[in-house]
PDB file of C-alpha atoms and ligand atoms in Angstrom:
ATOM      1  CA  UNK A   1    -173.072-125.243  14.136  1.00  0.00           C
ATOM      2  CA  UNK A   2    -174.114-122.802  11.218  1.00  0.00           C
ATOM      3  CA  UNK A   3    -177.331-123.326   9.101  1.00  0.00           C
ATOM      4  CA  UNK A   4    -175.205-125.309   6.574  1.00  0.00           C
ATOM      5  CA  UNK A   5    -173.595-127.595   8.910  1.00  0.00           C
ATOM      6  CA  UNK A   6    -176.604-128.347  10.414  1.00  0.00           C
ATOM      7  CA  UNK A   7    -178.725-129.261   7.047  1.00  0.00           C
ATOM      8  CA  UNK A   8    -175.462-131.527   6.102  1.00  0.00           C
ATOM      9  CA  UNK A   9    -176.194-133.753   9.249  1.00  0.00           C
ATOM     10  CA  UNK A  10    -178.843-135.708   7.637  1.00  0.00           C
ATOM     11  CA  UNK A  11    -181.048-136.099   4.967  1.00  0.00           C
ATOM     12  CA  UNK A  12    -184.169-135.534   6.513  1.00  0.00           C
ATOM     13  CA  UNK A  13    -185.552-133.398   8.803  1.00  0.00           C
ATOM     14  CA  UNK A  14    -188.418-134.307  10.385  1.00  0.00           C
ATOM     15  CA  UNK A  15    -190.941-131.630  10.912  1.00  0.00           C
ATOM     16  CA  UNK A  16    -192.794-132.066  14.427  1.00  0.00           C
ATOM     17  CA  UNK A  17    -195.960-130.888  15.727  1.00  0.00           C
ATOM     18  CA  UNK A  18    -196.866-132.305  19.757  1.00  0.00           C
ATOM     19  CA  UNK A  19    -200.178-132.948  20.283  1.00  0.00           C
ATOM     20  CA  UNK A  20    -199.138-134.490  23.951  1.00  0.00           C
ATOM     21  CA  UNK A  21    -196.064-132.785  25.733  1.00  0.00           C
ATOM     22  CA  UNK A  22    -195.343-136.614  26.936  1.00  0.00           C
ATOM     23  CA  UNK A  23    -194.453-137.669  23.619  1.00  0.00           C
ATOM     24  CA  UNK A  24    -191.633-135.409  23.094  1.00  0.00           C
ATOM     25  CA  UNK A  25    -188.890-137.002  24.635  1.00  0.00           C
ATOM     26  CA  UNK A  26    -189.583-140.355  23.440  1.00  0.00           C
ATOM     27  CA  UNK A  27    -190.085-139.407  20.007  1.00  0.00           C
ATOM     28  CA  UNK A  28    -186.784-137.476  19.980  1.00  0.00           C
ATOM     29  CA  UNK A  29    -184.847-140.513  21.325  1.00  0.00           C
ATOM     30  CA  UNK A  30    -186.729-142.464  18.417  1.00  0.00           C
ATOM     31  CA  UNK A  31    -185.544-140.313  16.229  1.00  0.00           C
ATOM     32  CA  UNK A  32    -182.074-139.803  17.412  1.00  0.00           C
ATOM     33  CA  UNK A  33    -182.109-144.118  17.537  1.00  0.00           C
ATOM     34  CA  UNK A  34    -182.581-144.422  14.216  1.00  0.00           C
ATOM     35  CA  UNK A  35    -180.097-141.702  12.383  1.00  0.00           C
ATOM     36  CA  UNK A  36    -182.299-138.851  12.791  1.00  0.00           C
ATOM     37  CA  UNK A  37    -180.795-136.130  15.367  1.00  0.00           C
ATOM     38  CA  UNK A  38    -181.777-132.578  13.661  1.00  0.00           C
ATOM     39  CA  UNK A  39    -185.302-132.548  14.891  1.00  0.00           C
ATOM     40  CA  UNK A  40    -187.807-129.596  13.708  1.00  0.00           C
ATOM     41  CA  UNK A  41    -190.255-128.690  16.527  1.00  0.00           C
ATOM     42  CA  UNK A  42    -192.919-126.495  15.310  1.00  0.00           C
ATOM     43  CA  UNK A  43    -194.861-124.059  17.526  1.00  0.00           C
ATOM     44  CA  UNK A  44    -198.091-124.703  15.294  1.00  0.00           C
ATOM     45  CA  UNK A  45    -199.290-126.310  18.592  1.00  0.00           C
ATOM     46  CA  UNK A  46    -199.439-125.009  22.097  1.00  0.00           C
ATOM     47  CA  UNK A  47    -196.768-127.862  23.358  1.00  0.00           C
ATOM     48  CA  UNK A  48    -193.720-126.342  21.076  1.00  0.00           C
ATOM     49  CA  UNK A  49    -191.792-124.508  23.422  1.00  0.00           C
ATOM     50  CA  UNK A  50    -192.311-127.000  26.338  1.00  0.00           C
ATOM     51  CA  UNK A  51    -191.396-129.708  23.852  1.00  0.00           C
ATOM     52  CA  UNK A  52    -188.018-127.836  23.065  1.00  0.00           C
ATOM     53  CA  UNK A  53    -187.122-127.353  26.633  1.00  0.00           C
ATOM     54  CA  UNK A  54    -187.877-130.734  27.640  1.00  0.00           C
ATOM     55  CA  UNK A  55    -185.975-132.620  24.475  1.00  0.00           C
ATOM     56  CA  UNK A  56    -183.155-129.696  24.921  1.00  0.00           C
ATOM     57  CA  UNK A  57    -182.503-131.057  28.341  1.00  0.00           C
ATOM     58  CA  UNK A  58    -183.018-134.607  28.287  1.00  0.00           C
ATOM     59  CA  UNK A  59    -181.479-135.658  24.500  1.00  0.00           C
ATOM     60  CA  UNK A  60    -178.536-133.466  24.415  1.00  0.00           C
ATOM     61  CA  UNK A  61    -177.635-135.906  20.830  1.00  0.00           C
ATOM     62  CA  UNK A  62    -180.733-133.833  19.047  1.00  0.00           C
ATOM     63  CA  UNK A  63    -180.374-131.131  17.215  1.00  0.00           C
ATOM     64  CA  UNK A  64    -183.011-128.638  17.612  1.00  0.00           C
ATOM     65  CA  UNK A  65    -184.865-126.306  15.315  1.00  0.00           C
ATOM     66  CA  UNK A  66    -187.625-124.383  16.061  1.00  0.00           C
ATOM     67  CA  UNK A  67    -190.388-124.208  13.158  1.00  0.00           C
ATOM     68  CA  UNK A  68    -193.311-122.684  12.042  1.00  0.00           C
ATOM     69  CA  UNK A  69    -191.978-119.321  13.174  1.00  0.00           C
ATOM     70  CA  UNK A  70    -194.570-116.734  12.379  1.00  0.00           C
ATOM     71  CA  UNK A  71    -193.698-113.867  14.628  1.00  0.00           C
ATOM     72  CA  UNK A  72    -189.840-111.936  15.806  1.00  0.00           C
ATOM     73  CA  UNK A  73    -190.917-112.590  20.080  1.00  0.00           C
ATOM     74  CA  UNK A  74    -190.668-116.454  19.427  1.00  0.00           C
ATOM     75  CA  UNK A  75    -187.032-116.395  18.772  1.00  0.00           C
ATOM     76  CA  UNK A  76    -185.706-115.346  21.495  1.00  0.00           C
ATOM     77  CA  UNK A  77    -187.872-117.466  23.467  1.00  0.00           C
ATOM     78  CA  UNK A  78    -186.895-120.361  20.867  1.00  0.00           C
ATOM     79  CA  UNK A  79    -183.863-120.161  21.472  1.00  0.00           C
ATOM     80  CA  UNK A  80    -183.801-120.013  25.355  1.00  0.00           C
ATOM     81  CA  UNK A  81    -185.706-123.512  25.536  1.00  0.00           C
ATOM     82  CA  UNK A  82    -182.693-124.803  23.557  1.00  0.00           C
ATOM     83  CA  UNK A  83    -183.499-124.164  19.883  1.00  0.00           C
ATOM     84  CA  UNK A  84    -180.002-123.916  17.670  1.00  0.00           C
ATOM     85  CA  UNK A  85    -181.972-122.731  14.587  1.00  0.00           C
ATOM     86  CA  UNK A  86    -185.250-121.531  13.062  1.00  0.00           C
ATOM     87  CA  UNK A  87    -187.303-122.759  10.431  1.00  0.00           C
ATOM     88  CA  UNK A  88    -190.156-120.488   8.849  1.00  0.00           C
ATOM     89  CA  UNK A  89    -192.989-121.111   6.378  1.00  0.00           C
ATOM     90  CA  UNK A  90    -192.046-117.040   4.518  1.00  0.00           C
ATOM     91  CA  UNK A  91    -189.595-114.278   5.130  1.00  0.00           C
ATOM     92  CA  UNK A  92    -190.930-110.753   6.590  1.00  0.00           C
ATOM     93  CA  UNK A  93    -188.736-107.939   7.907  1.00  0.00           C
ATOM     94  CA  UNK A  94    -190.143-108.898  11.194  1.00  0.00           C
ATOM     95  CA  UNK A  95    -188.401-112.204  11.513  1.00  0.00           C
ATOM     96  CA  UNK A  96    -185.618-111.016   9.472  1.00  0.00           C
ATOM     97  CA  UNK A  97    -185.282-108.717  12.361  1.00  0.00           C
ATOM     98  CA  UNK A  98    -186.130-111.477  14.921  1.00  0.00           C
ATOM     99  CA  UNK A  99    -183.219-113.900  13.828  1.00  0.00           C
ATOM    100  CA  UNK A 100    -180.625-111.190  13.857  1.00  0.00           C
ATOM    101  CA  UNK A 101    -182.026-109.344  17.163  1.00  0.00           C
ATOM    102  CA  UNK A 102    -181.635-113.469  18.709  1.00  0.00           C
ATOM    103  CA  UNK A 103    -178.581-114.699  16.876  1.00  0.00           C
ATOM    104  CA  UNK A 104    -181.105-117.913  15.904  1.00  0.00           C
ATOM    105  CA  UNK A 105    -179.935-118.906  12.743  1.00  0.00           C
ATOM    106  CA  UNK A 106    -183.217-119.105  10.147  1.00  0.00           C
ATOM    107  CA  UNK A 107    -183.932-121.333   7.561  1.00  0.00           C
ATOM    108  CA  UNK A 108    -186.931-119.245   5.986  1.00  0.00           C
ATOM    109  CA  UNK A 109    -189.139-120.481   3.429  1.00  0.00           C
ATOM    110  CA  UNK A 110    -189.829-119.499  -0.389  1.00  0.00           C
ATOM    111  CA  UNK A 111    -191.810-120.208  -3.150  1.00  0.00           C
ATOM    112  CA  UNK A 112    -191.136-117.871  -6.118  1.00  0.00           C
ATOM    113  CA  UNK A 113    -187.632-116.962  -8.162  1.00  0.00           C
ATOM    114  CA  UNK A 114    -188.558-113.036  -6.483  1.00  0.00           C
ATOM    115  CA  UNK A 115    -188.573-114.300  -3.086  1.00  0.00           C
ATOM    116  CA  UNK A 116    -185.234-116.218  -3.207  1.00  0.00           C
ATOM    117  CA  UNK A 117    -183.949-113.385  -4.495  1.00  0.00           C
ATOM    118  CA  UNK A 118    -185.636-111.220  -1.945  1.00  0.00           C
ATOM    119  CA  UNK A 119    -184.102-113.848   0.941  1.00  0.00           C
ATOM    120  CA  UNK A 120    -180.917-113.872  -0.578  1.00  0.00           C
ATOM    121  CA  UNK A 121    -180.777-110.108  -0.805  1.00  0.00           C
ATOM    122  CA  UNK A 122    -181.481-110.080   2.959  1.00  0.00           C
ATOM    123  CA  UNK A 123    -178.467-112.293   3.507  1.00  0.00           C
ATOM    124  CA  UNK A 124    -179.766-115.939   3.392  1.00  0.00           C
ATOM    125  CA  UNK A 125    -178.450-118.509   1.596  1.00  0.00           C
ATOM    126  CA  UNK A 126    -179.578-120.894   2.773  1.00  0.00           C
ATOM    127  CA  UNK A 127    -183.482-121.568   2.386  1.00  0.00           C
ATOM    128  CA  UNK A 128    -186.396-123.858   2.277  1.00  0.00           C
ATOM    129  CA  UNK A 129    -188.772-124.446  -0.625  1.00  0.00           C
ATOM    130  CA  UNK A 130    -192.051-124.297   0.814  1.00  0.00           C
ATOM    131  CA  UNK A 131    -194.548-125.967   0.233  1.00  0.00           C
ATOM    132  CA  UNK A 132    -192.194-127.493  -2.158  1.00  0.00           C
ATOM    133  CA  UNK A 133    -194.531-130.020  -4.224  1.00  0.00           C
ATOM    134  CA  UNK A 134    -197.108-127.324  -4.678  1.00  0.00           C
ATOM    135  CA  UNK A 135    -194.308-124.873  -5.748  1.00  0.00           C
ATOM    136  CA  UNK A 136    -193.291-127.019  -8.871  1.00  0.00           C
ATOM    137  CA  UNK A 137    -191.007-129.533  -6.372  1.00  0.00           C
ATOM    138  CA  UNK A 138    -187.826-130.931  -8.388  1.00  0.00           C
ATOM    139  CA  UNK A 139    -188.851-128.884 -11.639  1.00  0.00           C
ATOM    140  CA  UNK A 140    -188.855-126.042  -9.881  1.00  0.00           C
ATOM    141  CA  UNK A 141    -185.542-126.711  -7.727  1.00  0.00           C
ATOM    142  CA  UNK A 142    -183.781-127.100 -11.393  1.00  0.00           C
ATOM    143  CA  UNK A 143    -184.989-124.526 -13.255  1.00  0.00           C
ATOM    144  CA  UNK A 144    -184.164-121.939 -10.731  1.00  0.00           C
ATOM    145  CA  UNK A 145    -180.763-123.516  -9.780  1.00  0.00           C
ATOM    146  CA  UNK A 146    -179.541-122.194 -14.115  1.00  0.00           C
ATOM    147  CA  UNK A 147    -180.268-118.707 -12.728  1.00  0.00           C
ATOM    148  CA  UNK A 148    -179.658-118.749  -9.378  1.00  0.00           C
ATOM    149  CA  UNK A 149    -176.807-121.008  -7.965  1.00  0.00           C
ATOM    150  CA  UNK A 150    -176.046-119.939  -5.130  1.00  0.00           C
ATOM    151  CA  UNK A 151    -178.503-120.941  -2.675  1.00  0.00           C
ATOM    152  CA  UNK A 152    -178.919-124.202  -1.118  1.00  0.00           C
ATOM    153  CA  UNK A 153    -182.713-125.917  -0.708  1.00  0.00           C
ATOM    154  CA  UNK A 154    -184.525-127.801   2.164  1.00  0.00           C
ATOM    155  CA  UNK A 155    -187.398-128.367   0.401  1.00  0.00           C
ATOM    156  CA  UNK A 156    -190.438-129.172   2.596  1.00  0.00           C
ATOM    157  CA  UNK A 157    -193.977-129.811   2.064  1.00  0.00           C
ATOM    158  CA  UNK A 158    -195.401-133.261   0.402  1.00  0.00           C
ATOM    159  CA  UNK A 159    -192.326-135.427   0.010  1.00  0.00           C
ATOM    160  CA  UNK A 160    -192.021-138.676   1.339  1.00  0.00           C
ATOM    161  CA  UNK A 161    -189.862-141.495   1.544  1.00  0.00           C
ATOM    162  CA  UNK A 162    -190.368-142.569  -2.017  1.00  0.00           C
ATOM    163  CA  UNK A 163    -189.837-139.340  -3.201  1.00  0.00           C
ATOM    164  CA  UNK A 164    -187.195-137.302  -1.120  1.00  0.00           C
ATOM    165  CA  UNK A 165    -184.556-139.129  -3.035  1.00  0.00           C
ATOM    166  CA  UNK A 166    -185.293-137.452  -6.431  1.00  0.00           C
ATOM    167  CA  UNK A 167    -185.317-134.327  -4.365  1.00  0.00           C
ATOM    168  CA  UNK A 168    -181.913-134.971  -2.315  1.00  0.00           C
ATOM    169  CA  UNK A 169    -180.625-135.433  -6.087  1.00  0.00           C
ATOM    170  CA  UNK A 170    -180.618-132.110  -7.199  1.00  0.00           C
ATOM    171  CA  UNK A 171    -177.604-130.216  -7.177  1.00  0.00           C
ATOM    172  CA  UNK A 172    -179.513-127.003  -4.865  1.00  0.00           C
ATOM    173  CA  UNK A 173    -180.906-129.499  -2.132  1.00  0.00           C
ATOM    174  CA  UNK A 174    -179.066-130.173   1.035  1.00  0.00           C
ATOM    175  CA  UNK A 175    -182.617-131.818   2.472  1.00  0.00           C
ATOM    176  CA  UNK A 176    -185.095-132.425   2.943  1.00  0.00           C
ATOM    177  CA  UNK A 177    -188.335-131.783   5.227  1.00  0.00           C
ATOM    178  CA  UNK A 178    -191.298-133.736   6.009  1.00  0.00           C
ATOM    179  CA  UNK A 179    -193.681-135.176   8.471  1.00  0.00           C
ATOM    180  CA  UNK A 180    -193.953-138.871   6.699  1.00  0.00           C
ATOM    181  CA  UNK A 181    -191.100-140.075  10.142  1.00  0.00           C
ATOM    182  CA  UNK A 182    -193.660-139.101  12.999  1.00  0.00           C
ATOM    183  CA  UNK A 183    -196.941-140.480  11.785  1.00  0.00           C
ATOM    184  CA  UNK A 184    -199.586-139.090  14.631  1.00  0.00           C
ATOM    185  CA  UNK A 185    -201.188-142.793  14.622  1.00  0.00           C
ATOM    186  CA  UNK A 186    -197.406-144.001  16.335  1.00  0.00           C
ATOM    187  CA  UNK A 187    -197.263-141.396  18.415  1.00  0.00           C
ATOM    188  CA  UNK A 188    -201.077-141.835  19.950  1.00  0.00           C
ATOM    189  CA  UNK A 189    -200.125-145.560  20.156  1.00  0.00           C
ATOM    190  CA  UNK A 190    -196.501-144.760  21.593  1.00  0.00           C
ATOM    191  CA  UNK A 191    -195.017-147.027  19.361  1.00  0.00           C
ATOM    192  CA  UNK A 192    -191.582-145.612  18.886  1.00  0.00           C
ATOM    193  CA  UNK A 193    -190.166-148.630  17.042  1.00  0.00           C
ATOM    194  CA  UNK A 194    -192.511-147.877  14.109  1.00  0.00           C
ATOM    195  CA  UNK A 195    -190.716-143.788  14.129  1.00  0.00           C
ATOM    196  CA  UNK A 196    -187.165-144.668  14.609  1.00  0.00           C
ATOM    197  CA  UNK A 197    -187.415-147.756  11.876  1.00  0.00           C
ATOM    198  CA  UNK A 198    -188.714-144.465   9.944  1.00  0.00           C
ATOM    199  CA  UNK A 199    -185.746-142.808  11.381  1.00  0.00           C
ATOM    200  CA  UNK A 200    -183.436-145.819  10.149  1.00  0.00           C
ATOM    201  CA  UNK A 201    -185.143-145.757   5.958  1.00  0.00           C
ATOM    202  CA  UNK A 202    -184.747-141.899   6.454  1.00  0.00           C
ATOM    203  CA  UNK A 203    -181.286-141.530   7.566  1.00  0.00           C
ATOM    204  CA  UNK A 204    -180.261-143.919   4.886  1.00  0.00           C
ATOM    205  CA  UNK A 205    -181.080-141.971   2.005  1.00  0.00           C
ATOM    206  CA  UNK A 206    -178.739-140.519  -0.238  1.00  0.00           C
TER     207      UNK A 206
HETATM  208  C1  LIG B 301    -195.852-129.041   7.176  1.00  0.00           C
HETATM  209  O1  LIG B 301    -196.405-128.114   6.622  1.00  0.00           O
HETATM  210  O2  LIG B 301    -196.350-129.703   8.083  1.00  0.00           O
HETATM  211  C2  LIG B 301    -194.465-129.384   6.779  1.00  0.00           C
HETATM  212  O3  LIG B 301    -194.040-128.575   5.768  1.00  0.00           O
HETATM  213  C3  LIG B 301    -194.362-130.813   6.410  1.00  0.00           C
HETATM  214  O4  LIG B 301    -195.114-131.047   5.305  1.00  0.00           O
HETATM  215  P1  LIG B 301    -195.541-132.555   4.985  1.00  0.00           P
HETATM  216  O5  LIG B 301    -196.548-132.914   6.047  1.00  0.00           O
HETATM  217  O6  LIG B 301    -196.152-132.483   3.620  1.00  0.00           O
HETATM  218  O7  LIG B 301    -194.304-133.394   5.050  1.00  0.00           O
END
């Protein structure tokens, strides 16, 4: 699957930090229960990898993204524990050179009209708006889809469920990303009805 394919899957991405390695598996089959099967697994916390490998090999429906990619050595490492794309908060030469030295497809992030045009100079087309409601959110997305057209948004950072709609509604998003589906109160509890009837809403929007 290419980086387009994948962000046509579903609406929402869920962006996933593991506090406890033992909730990664269950969350992902929440997830995957309720609509949601491209799953973002960040590497902000020390469980990321582990929490790849472990979803990788025992929900073969999800697919995986690695996020909060900072530095080029995590790719390759990414994409051994069963990671089928990147996600990343900027774009450096570093993980420019990380993605292509890997073959892990990467969704990096921007925040400026210069730095989509920086990103799509390097080759990507495909890019997240981060942190999106900071950066001006839908405003933003439509004033710089006039001048530039031909990239396609996952805009991340302070949308929710009553908001990602107006976002999925511009012509430049694909989807969206957020943490609103994996609230860390459900996961402490293990209540996994609570993520994938967050899964369900999620999956449903349009
Ligand atoms: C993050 O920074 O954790 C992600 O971009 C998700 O942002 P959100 O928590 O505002 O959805």
């Amino acid at each position: 699957m290419n980086l387009l394919e994948i962000m046509r899957t579903s609406p929402v991405i869920p962006v996933i930090a593991i506090d406890d390695l033992a909730h990664a598996v269950p969350l992902a089959r929440a997830l995957v229960a309720g609509g949601i099967r491209v799953l973002e697994v960040t590497l902000r916390t020390q469980h990321g990898l582990s929490a790849i490998r472990a979803i990788a090999e025992q929900v073969p429906e999800a697919i995986l993204g690695v996020g909060t990619l900072t530095r080029s050595e995590d790719f390759a490492a990414a994409r051994d524990a069963g990671a089928v794309f990147g996600v990343s908060p900027g774009l450096t030469k570093e993980l420019i050179q990380g993605s292509l030295a890997s073959g892990l497809p990467l969704l990096p992030g921007v925040m400026t009209p210069s730095e989509v045009m920086a990103a799509r100079e390097a080759g990507f087309h495909q890019l997240k708006l981060f942190p999106a409601v900071p950066a001006g959110g839908v405003g933003m997305l439509n004033a710089i889809a006039g001048p530039l057209p031909d990239v396609l948004f996952c805009p991340t950072g302070g949308i929710s469920q009553e908001t990602a709609a107006q976002f999925l509604a511009c012509k430049n998003v694909a989807c969206v990303g957020g943490s609103w589906l994996t609230p860390k109160d459900a996961l402490a509890a293990g209540d996994w009805d609570r993520v994938t009837a967050l899964a369900k809403a999620a999956a449903g929007l349009k």
